[in-house]
PDB file of C-alpha atoms and ligand atoms in Angstrom:
ATOM      1  CA  MET A  15       0.000   0.000   0.000  1.00  0.00           C
ATOM      2  CA  LYS A  16       1.150   3.552  -0.702  1.00  0.00           C
ATOM      3  CA  MET A  17       2.276   5.208   2.516  1.00  0.00           C
ATOM      4  CA  LEU A  18      -0.061   8.195   2.304  1.00  0.00           C
ATOM      5  CA  GLU A  19      -3.053   5.953   1.636  1.00  0.00           C
ATOM      6  CA  ALA A  20      -2.683   3.941   4.856  1.00  0.00           C
ATOM      7  CA  GLU A  21      -5.530   4.605   7.309  1.00  0.00           C
ATOM      8  CA  PHE A  22      -3.192   5.258  10.257  1.00  0.00           C
ATOM      9  CA  MET A  23      -1.360   7.861   8.162  1.00  0.00           C
ATOM     10  CA  LYS A  24      -4.595   9.548   7.099  1.00  0.00           C
ATOM     11  CA  GLY A  25      -5.858   9.564  10.691  1.00  0.00           C
ATOM     12  CA  PHE A  26      -2.607  11.068  11.997  1.00  0.00           C
ATOM     13  CA  ILE A  27      -2.579  13.818   9.356  1.00  0.00           C
ATOM     14  CA  ARG A  28      -6.235  14.641   9.979  1.00  0.00           C
ATOM     15  CA  MET A  29      -5.661  14.898  13.733  1.00  0.00           C
ATOM     16  CA  ALA A  30      -2.664  17.201  13.250  1.00  0.00           C
ATOM     17  CA  ASN A  31      -4.753  19.433  11.020  1.00  0.00           C
ATOM     18  CA  ASP A  32      -7.668  19.392  13.467  1.00  0.00           C
ATOM     19  CA  GLY A  33      -5.300  20.621  16.196  1.00  0.00           C
ATOM     20  CA  TRP A  34      -4.002  23.373  13.909  1.00  0.00           C
ATOM     21  CA  GLU A  35      -7.560  24.479  13.153  1.00  0.00           C
ATOM     22  CA  GLN A  36      -8.333  24.654  16.884  1.00  0.00           C
ATOM     23  CA  GLY A  37      -5.518  27.194  17.298  1.00  0.00           C
ATOM     24  CA  TRP A  38      -3.435  24.963  19.554  1.00  0.00           C
ATOM     25  CA  HIS A  39      -0.326  24.876  17.328  1.00  0.00           C
ATOM     26  CA  GLU A  40       1.118  28.327  16.733  1.00  0.00           C
ATOM     27  CA  ARG A  41       4.361  28.205  14.722  1.00  0.00           C
ATOM     28  CA  ASN A  42       6.041  24.865  15.565  1.00  0.00           C
ATOM     29  CA  GLY A  43       4.130  24.368  18.819  1.00  0.00           C
ATOM     30  CA  GLY A  44       2.978  20.900  19.812  1.00  0.00           C
ATOM     31  CA  ASN A  45       3.756  17.354  18.693  1.00  0.00           C
ATOM     32  CA  LEU A  46       2.012  14.042  18.033  1.00  0.00           C
ATOM     33  CA  SER A  47       3.090  10.405  18.067  1.00  0.00           C
ATOM     34  CA  TYR A  48       1.447   7.103  17.169  1.00  0.00           C
ATOM     35  CA  ARG A  49       2.659   3.576  18.026  1.00  0.00           C
ATOM     36  CA  ILE A  50       2.102   1.759  14.744  1.00  0.00           C
ATOM     37  CA  LYS A  51       0.475  -1.698  14.796  1.00  0.00           C
ATOM     38  CA  ALA A  52       2.507  -4.631  13.398  1.00  0.00           C
ATOM     39  CA  GLU A  53       0.023  -5.226  10.581  1.00  0.00           C
ATOM     40  CA  GLU A  54       0.020  -1.530   9.703  1.00  0.00           C
ATOM     41  CA  ILE A  55       3.789  -1.331   9.360  1.00  0.00           C
ATOM     42  CA  ASP A  56       3.737  -4.555   7.317  1.00  0.00           C
ATOM     43  CA  SER A  57       1.204  -3.005   4.945  1.00  0.00           C
ATOM     44  CA  VAL A  58       3.592  -0.132   4.093  1.00  0.00           C
ATOM     45  CA  ARG A  59       6.933  -1.944   4.427  1.00  0.00           C
ATOM     46  CA  ASP A  60       7.744  -1.483   0.713  1.00  0.00           C
ATOM     47  CA  GLY A  61       7.849   2.270   1.290  1.00  0.00           C
ATOM     48  CA  LEU A  62      10.329   2.154   4.210  1.00  0.00           C
ATOM     49  CA  ARG A  63      14.007   3.038   3.784  1.00  0.00           C
ATOM     50  CA  PRO A  64      15.720   1.504   6.810  1.00  0.00           C
ATOM     51  CA  ASP A  65      19.033   3.200   6.051  1.00  0.00           C
ATOM     52  CA  GLY A  66      18.851   5.987   8.673  1.00  0.00           C
ATOM     53  CA  VAL A  67      21.627   6.363  11.236  1.00  0.00           C
ATOM     54  CA  TRP A  68      20.826   5.133  14.766  1.00  0.00           C
ATOM     55  CA  GLN A  69      20.563   8.048  17.181  1.00  0.00           C
ATOM     56  CA  PRO A  70      20.123   8.108  20.973  1.00  0.00           C
ATOM     57  CA  ILE A  71      16.524   8.744  22.121  1.00  0.00           C
ATOM     58  CA  GLY A  72      17.796  10.526  25.226  1.00  0.00           C
ATOM     59  CA  THR A  73      16.015   8.106  27.532  1.00  0.00           C
ATOM     60  CA  SER A  74      15.380   4.401  27.775  1.00  0.00           C
ATOM     61  CA  VAL A  75      12.157   2.699  26.641  1.00  0.00           C
ATOM     62  CA  PRO A  76      12.918  -1.045  26.610  1.00  0.00           C
ATOM     63  CA  GLY A  77       9.183  -1.813  26.550  1.00  0.00           C
ATOM     64  CA  LEU A  78       9.017  -0.311  23.055  1.00  0.00           C
ATOM     65  CA  ALA A  79      12.028  -2.179  21.605  1.00  0.00           C
ATOM     66  CA  GLY A  80      11.599  -2.984  17.932  1.00  0.00           C
ATOM     67  CA  GLU A  81       8.429  -0.931  17.484  1.00  0.00           C
ATOM     68  CA  TYR A  82       7.687   1.739  14.870  1.00  0.00           C
ATOM     69  CA  PHE A  83       6.260   5.209  15.525  1.00  0.00           C
ATOM     70  CA  LEU A  84       4.793   7.917  13.361  1.00  0.00           C
ATOM     71  CA  VAL A  85       5.863  11.282  14.806  1.00  0.00           C
ATOM     72  CA  THR A  86       5.794  14.979  13.988  1.00  0.00           C
ATOM     73  CA  GLY A  87       9.144  16.611  13.251  1.00  0.00           C
ATOM     74  CA  SER A  88      11.184  18.934  15.416  1.00  0.00           C
ATOM     75  CA  GLY A  89      10.647  22.550  14.374  1.00  0.00           C
ATOM     76  CA  LYS A  90       7.897  21.511  11.922  1.00  0.00           C
ATOM     77  CA  TYR A  91       4.559  23.310  11.791  1.00  0.00           C
ATOM     78  CA  PHE A  92       1.242  21.481  12.339  1.00  0.00           C
ATOM     79  CA  ARG A  93      -0.116  23.919   9.773  1.00  0.00           C
ATOM     80  CA  ASN A  94       1.998  22.204   7.103  1.00  0.00           C
ATOM     81  CA  VAL A  95       1.379  18.548   7.968  1.00  0.00           C
ATOM     82  CA  MET A  96      -1.573  18.095   5.616  1.00  0.00           C
ATOM     83  CA  HIS A  97       0.131  19.971   2.781  1.00  0.00           C
ATOM     84  CA  ASP A  98       3.575  18.408   2.983  1.00  0.00           C
ATOM     85  CA  PRO A  99       3.474  15.289   5.158  1.00  0.00           C
ATOM     86  CA  GLU A 100       6.771  13.848   3.934  1.00  0.00           C
ATOM     87  CA  ASP A 101       8.610  16.956   5.135  1.00  0.00           C
ATOM     88  CA  SER A 102       6.658  17.465   8.375  1.00  0.00           C
ATOM     89  CA  ILE A 103       6.288  13.974   9.832  1.00  0.00           C
ATOM     90  CA  GLY A 104       8.214  10.716   9.819  1.00  0.00           C
ATOM     91  CA  ILE A 105       8.310   7.085  10.870  1.00  0.00           C
ATOM     92  CA  ILE A 106      11.027   5.972  13.273  1.00  0.00           C
ATOM     93  CA  GLU A 107      12.052   2.513  14.430  1.00  0.00           C
ATOM     94  CA  VAL A 108      13.249   1.908  18.009  1.00  0.00           C
ATOM     95  CA  ASP A 109      16.149  -0.554  18.324  1.00  0.00           C
ATOM     96  CA  GLY A 110      16.294  -3.758  20.356  1.00  0.00           C
ATOM     97  CA  THR A 111      17.625  -2.015  23.464  1.00  0.00           C
ATOM     98  CA  GLY A 112      15.031   0.777  23.550  1.00  0.00           C
ATOM     99  CA  GLU A 113      17.850   3.358  23.684  1.00  0.00           C
ATOM    100  CA  ASN A 114      18.132   4.414  20.023  1.00  0.00           C
ATOM    101  CA  TYR A 115      15.950   5.216  17.041  1.00  0.00           C
ATOM    102  CA  ARG A 116      16.413   5.599  13.312  1.00  0.00           C
ATOM    103  CA  LYS A 117      14.323   7.296  10.675  1.00  0.00           C
ATOM    104  CA  VAL A 118      12.745   4.919   8.152  1.00  0.00           C
ATOM    105  CA  TRP A 119      10.327   7.199   6.301  1.00  0.00           C
ATOM    106  CA  GLY A 120       9.555  10.912   5.910  1.00  0.00           C
ATOM    107  CA  LEU A 121      11.208  14.010   7.433  1.00  0.00           C
ATOM    108  CA  VAL A 122      12.798  14.095   4.001  1.00  0.00           C
ATOM    109  CA  ASN A 123      14.653  17.384   4.240  1.00  0.00           C
ATOM    110  CA  GLY A 124      16.980  16.309   7.009  1.00  0.00           C
ATOM    111  CA  GLY A 125      14.231  16.650   9.627  1.00  0.00           C
ATOM    112  CA  ARG A 126      14.426  15.067  13.062  1.00  0.00           C
ATOM    113  CA  PRO A 127      11.652  13.710  15.281  1.00  0.00           C
ATOM    114  CA  THR A 128       9.906  16.056  17.734  1.00  0.00           C
ATOM    115  CA  SER A 129      12.018  17.674  20.457  1.00  0.00           C
ATOM    116  CA  GLU A 130       9.631  16.021  22.923  1.00  0.00           C
ATOM    117  CA  LEU A 131      10.475  12.487  21.701  1.00  0.00           C
ATOM    118  CA  PRO A 132      11.605  11.388  25.204  1.00  0.00           C
ATOM    119  CA  SER A 133       8.216  12.402  26.683  1.00  0.00           C
ATOM    120  CA  HIS A 134       6.260  10.803  23.853  1.00  0.00           C
ATOM    121  CA  LEU A 135       8.096   7.490  24.020  1.00  0.00           C
ATOM    122  CA  MET A 136       8.167   7.304  27.823  1.00  0.00           C
ATOM    123  CA  ASN A 137       4.425   8.030  27.928  1.00  0.00           C
ATOM    124  CA  LEU A 138       3.731   5.423  25.250  1.00  0.00           C
ATOM    125  CA  ASP A 139       5.888   2.941  27.169  1.00  0.00           C
ATOM    126  CA  VAL A 140       4.016   3.544  30.445  1.00  0.00           C
ATOM    127  CA  LYS A 141       0.641   3.348  28.716  1.00  0.00           C
ATOM    128  CA  LYS A 142       1.519   0.188  26.766  1.00  0.00           C
ATOM    129  CA  LYS A 143       2.520  -1.543  30.029  1.00  0.00           C
ATOM    130  CA  ARG A 144      -0.834  -0.669  31.600  1.00  0.00           C
ATOM    131  CA  ASP A 145      -2.992  -1.204  28.523  1.00  0.00           C
ATOM    132  CA  GLY A 146      -1.659  -2.410  25.174  1.00  0.00           C
ATOM    133  CA  LYS A 147      -4.500  -0.639  23.367  1.00  0.00           C
ATOM    134  CA  TYR A 148      -2.968   2.806  24.001  1.00  0.00           C
ATOM    135  CA  ARG A 149      -1.206   4.089  20.892  1.00  0.00           C
ATOM    136  CA  VAL A 150      -1.494   7.884  20.655  1.00  0.00           C
ATOM    137  CA  VAL A 151       0.275  10.638  22.606  1.00  0.00           C
ATOM    138  CA  TYR A 152      -0.537  14.277  21.826  1.00  0.00           C
ATOM    139  CA  HIS A 153       0.979  17.526  23.033  1.00  0.00           C
ATOM    140  CA  CYS A 154      -0.790  20.807  22.269  1.00  0.00           C
ATOM    141  CA  HIS A 155      -0.666  24.412  23.444  1.00  0.00           C
ATOM    142  CA  ALA A 156      -4.341  24.631  24.423  1.00  0.00           C
ATOM    143  CA  THR A 157      -4.952  28.292  25.214  1.00  0.00           C
ATOM    144  CA  ASN A 158      -7.456  28.215  28.062  1.00  0.00           C
ATOM    145  CA  LEU A 159      -5.822  25.343  29.912  1.00  0.00           C
ATOM    146  CA  ILE A 160      -2.516  27.238  29.829  1.00  0.00           C
ATOM    147  CA  ALA A 161      -4.271  30.380  31.113  1.00  0.00           C
ATOM    148  CA  LEU A 162      -5.595  28.431  34.109  1.00  0.00           C
ATOM    149  CA  THR A 163      -2.061  27.431  35.136  1.00  0.00           C
ATOM    150  CA  PHE A 164      -1.530  31.075  36.169  1.00  0.00           C
ATOM    151  CA  VAL A 165      -4.492  31.231  38.544  1.00  0.00           C
ATOM    152  CA  LEU A 166      -5.275  27.748  39.907  1.00  0.00           C
ATOM    153  CA  PRO A 167      -3.048  25.964  42.430  1.00  0.00           C
ATOM    154  CA  LEU A 168      -0.847  23.507  40.477  1.00  0.00           C
ATOM    155  CA  LYS A 169      -2.459  20.451  42.076  1.00  0.00           C
ATOM    156  CA  ASP A 170      -3.996  17.400  40.391  1.00  0.00           C
ATOM    157  CA  GLU A 171      -7.000  17.563  42.735  1.00  0.00           C
ATOM    158  CA  VAL A 172      -7.777  21.188  41.933  1.00  0.00           C
ATOM    159  CA  PHE A 173      -7.409  20.968  38.141  1.00  0.00           C
ATOM    160  CA  THR A 174      -9.435  17.758  38.018  1.00  0.00           C
ATOM    161  CA  ARG A 175     -12.257  18.988  40.211  1.00  0.00           C
ATOM    162  CA  GLU A 176     -12.522  22.474  38.692  1.00  0.00           C
ATOM    163  CA  LEU A 177     -12.601  21.084  35.141  1.00  0.00           C
ATOM    164  CA  TRP A 178     -15.051  18.317  36.081  1.00  0.00           C
ATOM    165  CA  GLU A 179     -17.420  20.963  37.417  1.00  0.00           C
ATOM    166  CA  MET A 180     -17.406  22.850  34.112  1.00  0.00           C
ATOM    167  CA  ALA A 181     -19.226  20.216  32.058  1.00  0.00           C
ATOM    168  CA  THR A 182     -21.234  17.185  33.125  1.00  0.00           C
ATOM    169  CA  GLU A 183     -19.511  14.968  30.548  1.00  0.00           C
ATOM    170  CA  CYS A 184     -16.006  15.681  31.880  1.00  0.00           C
ATOM    171  CA  PRO A 185     -15.926  13.065  34.662  1.00  0.00           C
ATOM    172  CA  VAL A 186     -17.232  10.490  32.187  1.00  0.00           C
ATOM    173  CA  VAL A 187     -14.575  11.400  29.580  1.00  0.00           C
ATOM    174  CA  PHE A 188     -11.647  11.591  32.046  1.00  0.00           C
ATOM    175  CA  PRO A 189     -12.802   9.738  35.188  1.00  0.00           C
ATOM    176  CA  ASP A 190      -9.218   9.153  36.371  1.00  0.00           C
ATOM    177  CA  GLY A 191      -8.636  12.912  36.579  1.00  0.00           C
ATOM    178  CA  ILE A 192      -5.735  14.956  35.280  1.00  0.00           C
ATOM    179  CA  GLY A 193      -2.217  15.504  36.569  1.00  0.00           C
ATOM    180  CA  VAL A 194      -0.175  18.687  36.767  1.00  0.00           C
ATOM    181  CA  VAL A 195       3.541  19.148  36.096  1.00  0.00           C
ATOM    182  CA  GLU A 196       4.977  22.357  37.559  1.00  0.00           C
ATOM    183  CA  TRP A 197       6.990  24.539  35.188  1.00  0.00           C
ATOM    184  CA  MET A 198       9.973  22.599  33.844  1.00  0.00           C
ATOM    185  CA  VAL A 199      12.426  22.942  30.976  1.00  0.00           C
ATOM    186  CA  PRO A 200      10.765  21.207  27.997  1.00  0.00           C
ATOM    187  CA  GLY A 201      12.369  18.794  25.580  1.00  0.00           C
ATOM    188  CA  GLY A 202      14.385  16.565  27.867  1.00  0.00           C
ATOM    189  CA  ARG A 203      14.395  13.506  30.043  1.00  0.00           C
ATOM    190  CA  ASP A 204      13.416  15.205  33.325  1.00  0.00           C
ATOM    191  CA  ILE A 205      10.068  16.496  32.074  1.00  0.00           C
ATOM    192  CA  ALA A 206       9.555  13.143  30.332  1.00  0.00           C
ATOM    193  CA  VAL A 207      10.047  11.299  33.633  1.00  0.00           C
ATOM    194  CA  ALA A 208       7.698  13.675  35.494  1.00  0.00           C
ATOM    195  CA  THR A 209       5.012  13.355  32.813  1.00  0.00           C
ATOM    196  CA  SER A 210       5.243   9.606  32.413  1.00  0.00           C
ATOM    197  CA  ARG A 211       4.902   9.235  36.198  1.00  0.00           C
ATOM    198  CA  LEU A 212       1.566  11.064  35.957  1.00  0.00           C
ATOM    199  CA  MET A 213       0.589   8.894  32.986  1.00  0.00           C
ATOM    200  CA  GLU A 214       0.657   5.890  35.349  1.00  0.00           C
ATOM    201  CA  ASN A 215      -2.592   7.274  36.789  1.00  0.00           C
ATOM    202  CA  TYR A 216      -4.012   9.708  34.274  1.00  0.00           C
ATOM    203  CA  ASP A 217      -4.569  10.111  30.523  1.00  0.00           C
ATOM    204  CA  VAL A 218      -3.989  13.872  30.707  1.00  0.00           C
ATOM    205  CA  ALA A 219      -1.109  15.913  32.122  1.00  0.00           C
ATOM    206  CA  VAL A 220      -0.982  19.699  32.215  1.00  0.00           C
ATOM    207  CA  TRP A 221       2.405  21.346  31.766  1.00  0.00           C
ATOM    208  CA  ALA A 222       2.222  24.604  33.725  1.00  0.00           C
ATOM    209  CA  HIS A 223       2.548  27.703  31.515  1.00  0.00           C
ATOM    210  CA  HIS A 224       3.096  25.467  28.486  1.00  0.00           C
ATOM    211  CA  GLY A 225       0.344  23.077  27.409  1.00  0.00           C
ATOM    212  CA  MET A 226      -1.282  19.674  27.618  1.00  0.00           C
ATOM    213  CA  PHE A 227      -0.089  16.082  27.095  1.00  0.00           C
ATOM    214  CA  CYS A 228      -2.686  13.413  26.585  1.00  0.00           C
ATOM    215  CA  ALA A 229      -2.802   9.741  25.667  1.00  0.00           C
ATOM    216  CA  GLY A 230      -5.407   7.457  24.170  1.00  0.00           C
ATOM    217  CA  GLU A 231      -6.201   4.337  22.204  1.00  0.00           C
ATOM    218  CA  ASP A 232      -6.816   6.007  18.854  1.00  0.00           C
ATOM    219  CA  PHE A 233      -6.898   9.407  17.172  1.00  0.00           C
ATOM    220  CA  ASP A 234     -10.603  10.056  17.845  1.00  0.00           C
ATOM    221  CA  LEU A 235     -10.372   9.287  21.558  1.00  0.00           C
ATOM    222  CA  THR A 236      -7.148  11.229  22.072  1.00  0.00           C
ATOM    223  CA  PHE A 237      -8.231  14.310  20.128  1.00  0.00           C
ATOM    224  CA  GLY A 238     -11.652  14.146  21.776  1.00  0.00           C
ATOM    225  CA  LEU A 239      -9.985  14.028  25.184  1.00  0.00           C
ATOM    226  CA  ALA A 240      -7.860  17.111  24.493  1.00  0.00           C
ATOM    227  CA  HIS A 241     -10.892  18.882  23.048  1.00  0.00           C
ATOM    228  CA  THR A 242     -13.048  18.072  26.092  1.00  0.00           C
ATOM    229  CA  VAL A 243     -10.400  19.235  28.574  1.00  0.00           C
ATOM    230  CA  GLU A 244      -9.785  22.471  26.658  1.00  0.00           C
ATOM    231  CA  LYS A 245     -13.535  23.122  26.296  1.00  0.00           C
ATOM    232  CA  ALA A 246     -13.964  22.766  30.076  1.00  0.00           C
ATOM    233  CA  ALA A 247     -10.979  25.075  30.580  1.00  0.00           C
ATOM    234  CA  GLU A 248     -12.601  27.632  28.282  1.00  0.00           C
ATOM    235  CA  ILE A 249     -15.821  27.539  30.303  1.00  0.00           C
ATOM    236  CA  LEU A 250     -13.835  27.978  33.519  1.00  0.00           C
ATOM    237  CA  VAL A 251     -11.963  30.966  32.077  1.00  0.00           C
ATOM    238  CA  LYS A 252     -15.292  32.532  31.022  1.00  0.00           C
ATOM    239  CA  MET A 253     -16.853  31.807  34.398  1.00  0.00           C
ATOM    240  CA  LEU A 254     -13.900  33.280  36.312  1.00  0.00           C
ATOM    241  CA  SER A 255     -14.038  36.313  34.017  1.00  0.00           C
ATOM    242  CA  MET A 256     -17.650  36.950  35.057  1.00  0.00           C
ATOM    243  CA  ARG A 257     -17.185  36.478  38.790  1.00  0.00           C
ATOM    244  CA  PRO A 258     -14.609  34.831  41.037  1.00  0.00           C
ATOM    245  CA  ASP A 259     -17.019  32.401  42.702  1.00  0.00           C
ATOM    246  CA  LYS A 260     -19.771  30.088  41.488  1.00  0.00           C
ATOM    247  CA  ARG A 261     -23.342  30.791  42.364  1.00  0.00           C
ATOM    248  CA  GLN A 262     -24.177  27.113  41.855  1.00  0.00           C
ATOM    249  CA  THR A 263     -22.269  24.097  40.582  1.00  0.00           C
ATOM    250  CA  ILE A 264     -22.125  20.296  40.352  1.00  0.00           C
ATOM    251  CA  THR A 265     -21.720  18.977  43.910  1.00  0.00           C
ATOM    252  CA  PRO A 266     -19.698  16.002  45.184  1.00  0.00           C
ATOM    253  CA  GLN A 267     -22.980  14.088  45.638  1.00  0.00           C
ATOM    254  CA  ASN A 268     -24.002  14.973  42.065  1.00  0.00           C
ATOM    255  CA  PHE A 269     -20.703  13.449  40.890  1.00  0.00           C
ATOM    256  CA  ARG A 270     -21.350  10.274  42.908  1.00  0.00           C
ATOM    257  CA  ASP A 271     -24.811   9.985  41.351  1.00  0.00           C
ATOM    258  CA  LEU A 272     -23.324  10.534  37.896  1.00  0.00           C
ATOM    259  CA  ALA A 273     -20.679   7.869  38.531  1.00  0.00           C
ATOM    260  CA  ALA A 274     -23.354   5.338  39.476  1.00  0.00           C
ATOM    261  CA  ALA A 275     -25.530   6.184  36.456  1.00  0.00           C
ATOM    262  CA  PHE A 276     -22.648   6.081  33.955  1.00  0.00           C
ATOM    263  CA  GLN A 277     -20.789   3.204  35.616  1.00  0.00           C
ATOM    264  CA  VAL A 278     -17.523   5.063  36.065  1.00  0.00           C
ATOM    265  CA  GLU A 279     -15.378   5.146  39.169  1.00  0.00           C
ATOM    266  CA  LEU A 280     -14.548   8.651  40.360  1.00  0.00           C
ATOM    267  CA  PRO A 281     -11.741   8.673  42.952  1.00  0.00           C
ATOM    268  CA  GLU A 282     -12.916  10.228  46.236  1.00  0.00           C
ATOM    269  CA  GLN A 283      -9.704  12.309  46.387  1.00  0.00           C
ATOM    270  CA  PHE A 284     -11.351  14.619  43.826  1.00  0.00           C
ATOM    271  CA  LEU A 285     -14.716  14.837  45.605  1.00  0.00           C
ATOM    272  CA  TYR A 286     -13.510  16.860  48.568  1.00  0.00           C
ATOM    273  CA  GLU A 287     -15.695  19.386  50.388  1.00  0.00           C
ATOM    274  CA  LYS A 288     -14.646  22.982  49.643  1.00  0.00           C
TER     275      LYS A 288
HETATM  276  O1  LIG B 426       7.789  23.312  19.840  1.00  0.00           O
HETATM  277  O2  LIG B 426       5.671  22.292  21.725  1.00  0.00           O
HETATM  278  O3  LIG B 426       7.170  21.537  23.760  1.00  0.00           O
HETATM  279  C1  LIG B 426       7.330  22.054  20.137  1.00  0.00           C
HETATM  280  C2  LIG B 426       6.828  22.067  21.504  1.00  0.00           C
HETATM  281  C3  LIG B 426       7.791  21.792  22.576  1.00  0.00           C
HETATM  282 ZN1  LIG B 427       5.083  22.529  23.703  1.00  0.00          ZN
END
């Protein structure tokens, strides 16, 4: 099959463009990765050029040894992914030790994988260990969520509860809650370790004053998760812009009733009395 006709490729490109259209990817902001299924990589194997030089990942992901990933490129613009995929995105292979990668398709003009490759691969590694169905990790600069990191305490409990209260669907879409990483230097192993630790418990991590990382089974679920979190953040920003307190809201007991009706488990740590 031709590379650009593969469904996983089309889904990846569409998601990148959706994120651009949401306004979450100014300039080269944000990055996306997808852990390719064995049958998917087999279907496009004719188009691979496994002659790239092995490079260090910058961290160790032995759980992903031998797997292939479709990733956005470092310094590349989400705006351009749909128009010039071979320049903007690429497929990499991770070696048998989980320490190195090489390019096998795309990023044709000397491009390199995303600067956040350590975070993407460590998150995918953590998620794969917990649930092999997880394949997508997405980082975006979602405006309202970033704005909230200047006014809310940087605590998992507070971000989870405040966002849950903003839309009844939120606790159903992210029942495990969301984690918060305090401001850190992006692009390296330290922020990757901090984020992947949160990914043990959550599907969403907020990077203070920077953006969102989220993980999911497929493109629809992962984009939908980011969209839901950012929509709730937008409502909270609007609400806080009208008045600092809520006149009425969804109560802890309301959440417990919702959990029973929708058969989700909502950890009590988020249902504190205020
Ligand atoms: O520029 O978003 O976090 C890409 C990024 C780095
Ligand atoms: Zn970023």
